[in-house]
Short mmCIF file of C-alpha atoms in Angstrom, two decimals:
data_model
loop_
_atom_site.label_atom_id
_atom_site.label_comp_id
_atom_site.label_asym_id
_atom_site.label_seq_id
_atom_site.Cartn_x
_atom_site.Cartn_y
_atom_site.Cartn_z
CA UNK A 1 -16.63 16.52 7.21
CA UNK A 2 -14.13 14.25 5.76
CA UNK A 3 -11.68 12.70 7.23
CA UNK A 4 -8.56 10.58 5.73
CA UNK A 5 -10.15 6.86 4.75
CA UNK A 6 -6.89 5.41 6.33
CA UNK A 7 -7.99 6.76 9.51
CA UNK A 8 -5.02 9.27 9.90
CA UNK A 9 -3.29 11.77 7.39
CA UNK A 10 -0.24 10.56 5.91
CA UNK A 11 -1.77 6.85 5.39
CA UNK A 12 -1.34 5.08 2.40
CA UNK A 13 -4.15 3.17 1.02
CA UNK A 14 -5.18 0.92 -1.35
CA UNK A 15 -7.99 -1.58 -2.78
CA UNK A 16 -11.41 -0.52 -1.94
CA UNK A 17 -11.37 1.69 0.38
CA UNK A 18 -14.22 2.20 3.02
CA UNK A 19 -14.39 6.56 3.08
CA UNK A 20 -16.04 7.78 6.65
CA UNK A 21 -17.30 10.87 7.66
CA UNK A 22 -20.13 13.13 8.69
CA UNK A 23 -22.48 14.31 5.94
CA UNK A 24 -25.49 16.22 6.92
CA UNK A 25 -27.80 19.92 6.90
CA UNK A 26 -30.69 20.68 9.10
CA UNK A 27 -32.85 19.64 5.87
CA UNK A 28 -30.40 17.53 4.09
CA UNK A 29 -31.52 17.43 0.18
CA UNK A 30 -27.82 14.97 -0.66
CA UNK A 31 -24.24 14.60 -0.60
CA UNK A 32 -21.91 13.15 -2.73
CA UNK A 33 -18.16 11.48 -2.16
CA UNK A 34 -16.12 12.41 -5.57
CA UNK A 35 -12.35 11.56 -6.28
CA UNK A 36 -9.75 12.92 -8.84
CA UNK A 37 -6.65 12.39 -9.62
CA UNK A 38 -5.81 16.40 -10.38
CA UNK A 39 -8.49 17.98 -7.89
CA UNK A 40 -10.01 19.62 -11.41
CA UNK A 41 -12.11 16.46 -12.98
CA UNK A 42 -14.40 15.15 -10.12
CA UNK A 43 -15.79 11.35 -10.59
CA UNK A 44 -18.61 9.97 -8.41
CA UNK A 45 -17.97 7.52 -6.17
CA UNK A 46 -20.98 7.53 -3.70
CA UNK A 47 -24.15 9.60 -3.12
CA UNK A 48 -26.96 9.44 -0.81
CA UNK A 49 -30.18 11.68 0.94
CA UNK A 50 -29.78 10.45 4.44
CA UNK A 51 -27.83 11.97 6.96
CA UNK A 52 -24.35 10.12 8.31
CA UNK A 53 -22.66 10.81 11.18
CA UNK A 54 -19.40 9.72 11.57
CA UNK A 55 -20.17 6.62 9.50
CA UNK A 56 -19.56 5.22 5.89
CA UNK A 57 -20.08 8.06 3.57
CA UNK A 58 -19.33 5.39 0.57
CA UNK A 59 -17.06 2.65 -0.71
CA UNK A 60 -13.79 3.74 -3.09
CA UNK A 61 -12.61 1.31 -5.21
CA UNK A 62 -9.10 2.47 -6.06
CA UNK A 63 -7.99 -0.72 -7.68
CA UNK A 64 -7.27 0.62 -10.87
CA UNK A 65 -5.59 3.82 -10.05
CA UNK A 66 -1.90 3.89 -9.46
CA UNK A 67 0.10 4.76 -6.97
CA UNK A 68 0.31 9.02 -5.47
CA UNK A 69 -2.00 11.74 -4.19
CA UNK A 70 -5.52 11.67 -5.41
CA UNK A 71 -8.22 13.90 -4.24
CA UNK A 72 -11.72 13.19 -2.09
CA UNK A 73 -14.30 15.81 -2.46
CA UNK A 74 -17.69 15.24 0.00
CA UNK A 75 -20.64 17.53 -1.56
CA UNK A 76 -23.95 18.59 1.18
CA UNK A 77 -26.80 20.20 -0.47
CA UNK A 78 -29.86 21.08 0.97
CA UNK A 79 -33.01 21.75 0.14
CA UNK A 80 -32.85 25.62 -0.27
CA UNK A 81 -30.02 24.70 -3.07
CA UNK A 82 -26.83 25.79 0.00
CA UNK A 83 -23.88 24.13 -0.78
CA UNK A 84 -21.11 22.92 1.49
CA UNK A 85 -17.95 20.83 0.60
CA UNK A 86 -14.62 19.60 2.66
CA UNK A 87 -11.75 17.58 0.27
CA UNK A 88 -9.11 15.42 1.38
CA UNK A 89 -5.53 14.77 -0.08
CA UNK A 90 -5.28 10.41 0.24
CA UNK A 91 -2.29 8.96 -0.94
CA UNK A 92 -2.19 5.76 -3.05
CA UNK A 93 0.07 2.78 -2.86
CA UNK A 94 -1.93 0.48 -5.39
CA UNK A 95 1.23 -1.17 -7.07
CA UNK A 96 3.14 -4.16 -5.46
CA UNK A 97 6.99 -3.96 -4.83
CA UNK A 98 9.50 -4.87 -7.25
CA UNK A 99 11.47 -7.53 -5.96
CA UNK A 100 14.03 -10.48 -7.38
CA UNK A 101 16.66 -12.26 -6.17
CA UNK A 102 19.19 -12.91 -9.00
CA UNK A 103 22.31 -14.63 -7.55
CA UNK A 104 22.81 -17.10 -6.16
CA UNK A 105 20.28 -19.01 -9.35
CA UNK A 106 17.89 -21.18 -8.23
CA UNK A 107 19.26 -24.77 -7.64
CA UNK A 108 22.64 -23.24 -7.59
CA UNK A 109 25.41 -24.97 -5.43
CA UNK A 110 27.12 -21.95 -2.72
CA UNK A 111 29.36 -21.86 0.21
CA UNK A 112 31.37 -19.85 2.56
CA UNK A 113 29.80 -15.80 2.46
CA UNK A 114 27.21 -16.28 0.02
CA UNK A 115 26.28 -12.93 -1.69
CA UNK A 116 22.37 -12.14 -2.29
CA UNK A 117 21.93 -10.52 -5.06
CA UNK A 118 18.78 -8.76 -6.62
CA UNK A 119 16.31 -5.81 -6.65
CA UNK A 120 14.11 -4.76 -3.79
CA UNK A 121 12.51 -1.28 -4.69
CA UNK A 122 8.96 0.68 -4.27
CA UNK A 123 7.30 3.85 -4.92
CA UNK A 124 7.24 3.88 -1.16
CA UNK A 125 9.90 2.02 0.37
CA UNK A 126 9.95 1.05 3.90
CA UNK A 127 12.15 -2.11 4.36
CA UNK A 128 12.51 -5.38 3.46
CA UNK A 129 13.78 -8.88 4.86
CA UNK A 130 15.69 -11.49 3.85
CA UNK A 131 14.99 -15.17 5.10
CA UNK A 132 15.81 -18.63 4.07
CA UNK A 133 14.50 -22.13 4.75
CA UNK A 134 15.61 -25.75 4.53
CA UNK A 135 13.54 -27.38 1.42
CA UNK A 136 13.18 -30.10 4.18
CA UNK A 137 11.25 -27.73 6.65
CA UNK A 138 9.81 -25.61 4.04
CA UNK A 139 7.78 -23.56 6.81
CA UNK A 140 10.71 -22.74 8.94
CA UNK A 141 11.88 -19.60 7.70
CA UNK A 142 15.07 -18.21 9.81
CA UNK A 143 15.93 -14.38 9.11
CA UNK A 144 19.62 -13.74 7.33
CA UNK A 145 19.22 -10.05 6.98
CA UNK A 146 17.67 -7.02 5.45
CA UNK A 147 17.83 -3.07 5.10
CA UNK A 148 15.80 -0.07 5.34
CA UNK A 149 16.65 1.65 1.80
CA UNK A 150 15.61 0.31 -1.87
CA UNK A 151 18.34 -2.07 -3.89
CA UNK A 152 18.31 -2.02 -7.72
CA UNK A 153 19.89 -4.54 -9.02
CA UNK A 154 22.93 -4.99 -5.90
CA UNK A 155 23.58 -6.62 -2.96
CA UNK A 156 20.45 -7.26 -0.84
CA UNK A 157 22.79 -9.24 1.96
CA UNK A 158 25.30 -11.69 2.41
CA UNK A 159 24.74 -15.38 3.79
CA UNK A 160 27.22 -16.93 5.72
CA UNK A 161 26.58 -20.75 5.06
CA UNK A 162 29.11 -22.00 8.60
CA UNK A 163 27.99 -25.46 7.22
CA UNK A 164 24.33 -25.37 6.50
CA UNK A 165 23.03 -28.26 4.02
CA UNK A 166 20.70 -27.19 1.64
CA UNK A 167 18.95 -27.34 -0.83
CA UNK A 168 17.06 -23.90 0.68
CA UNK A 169 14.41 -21.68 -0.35
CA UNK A 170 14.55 -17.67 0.11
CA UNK A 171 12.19 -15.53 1.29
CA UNK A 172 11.77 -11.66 0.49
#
């Protein structure tokens, strides 16, 4: 059996990826993980002749695929030639977000409501933060806002200034 290398359906993953499961036959001959992008062209990723039971079946280096649904096939043969296979659908998030801040410009002098604006987007958005620090207390980062939907090039948040001395450093 194969079960989702996230460790529950719906996960994204991404990097190498550790793929559990239970591979096995009363006289086990092999198995073998595959992937594909399409679910029609199958590429090795592991193989072995020992049983495993709920362990590591192999190791799925995903680094250079990009982002969406790609396809985990686990192949048991034995040694009267019997096949038996079990897929899994794994979604990939292997691309980083998009993000800038364009306004206010970096060194830039501002006061009073203080627009921030920029691009915060991803193939599979969740949220994102906004945060500033003194240049003084670098480490200090204080939270100013943020939203749960992507901006393309908008308003990300405002920043009311009510006296704060800068210079500062933002955070996304």
């Amino acid at each position: 059996t194969l079960p989702s290398p996230a460790g529950g359906k719906g996960e994204y993953v991404s990097g190498i990826v550790e793929v559990r499961g239970t591979a096995g036959a009363p006289v086990l001959a092999s198995f073998v993980l595959e992937a594909s992008a399409d679910g029609t062209a199958w590429t090795p990723v592991a193989s072995g002749t020992t049983t495993v039971t709920h362990g590591i079946l192999g190791t799925w280096d995903t680094t250079a695929l990009g982002d969406g649904d790609h396809h985990l096939r686990l192949r048991v043969l034995d040694v009267a030639a019997a096949e038996a296979s079990d897929t899994a659908l794994v979604p990939l998030d292997n691309l980083p977000p998009s993000v800038a801040i364009t306004t206010p410009a970096d060194g830039g002098l501002i006061g009073g409501y203080q627009y921030i604006l920029g691009t915060a987007t991803d193939a599979h958005f969740s949220a994102y933060d906004l945060q500033i620090a003194a240049a003084a207390t670098p480490d200090l980062w204080q939270p100013i806002g943020g939203r749960s939907f992507a901006v393309t090039a908008g308003n990300l948040g405002t920043w009311v200034v009510n006296g704060d001395v800068g210079p500062f450093k933002q955070l996304f």
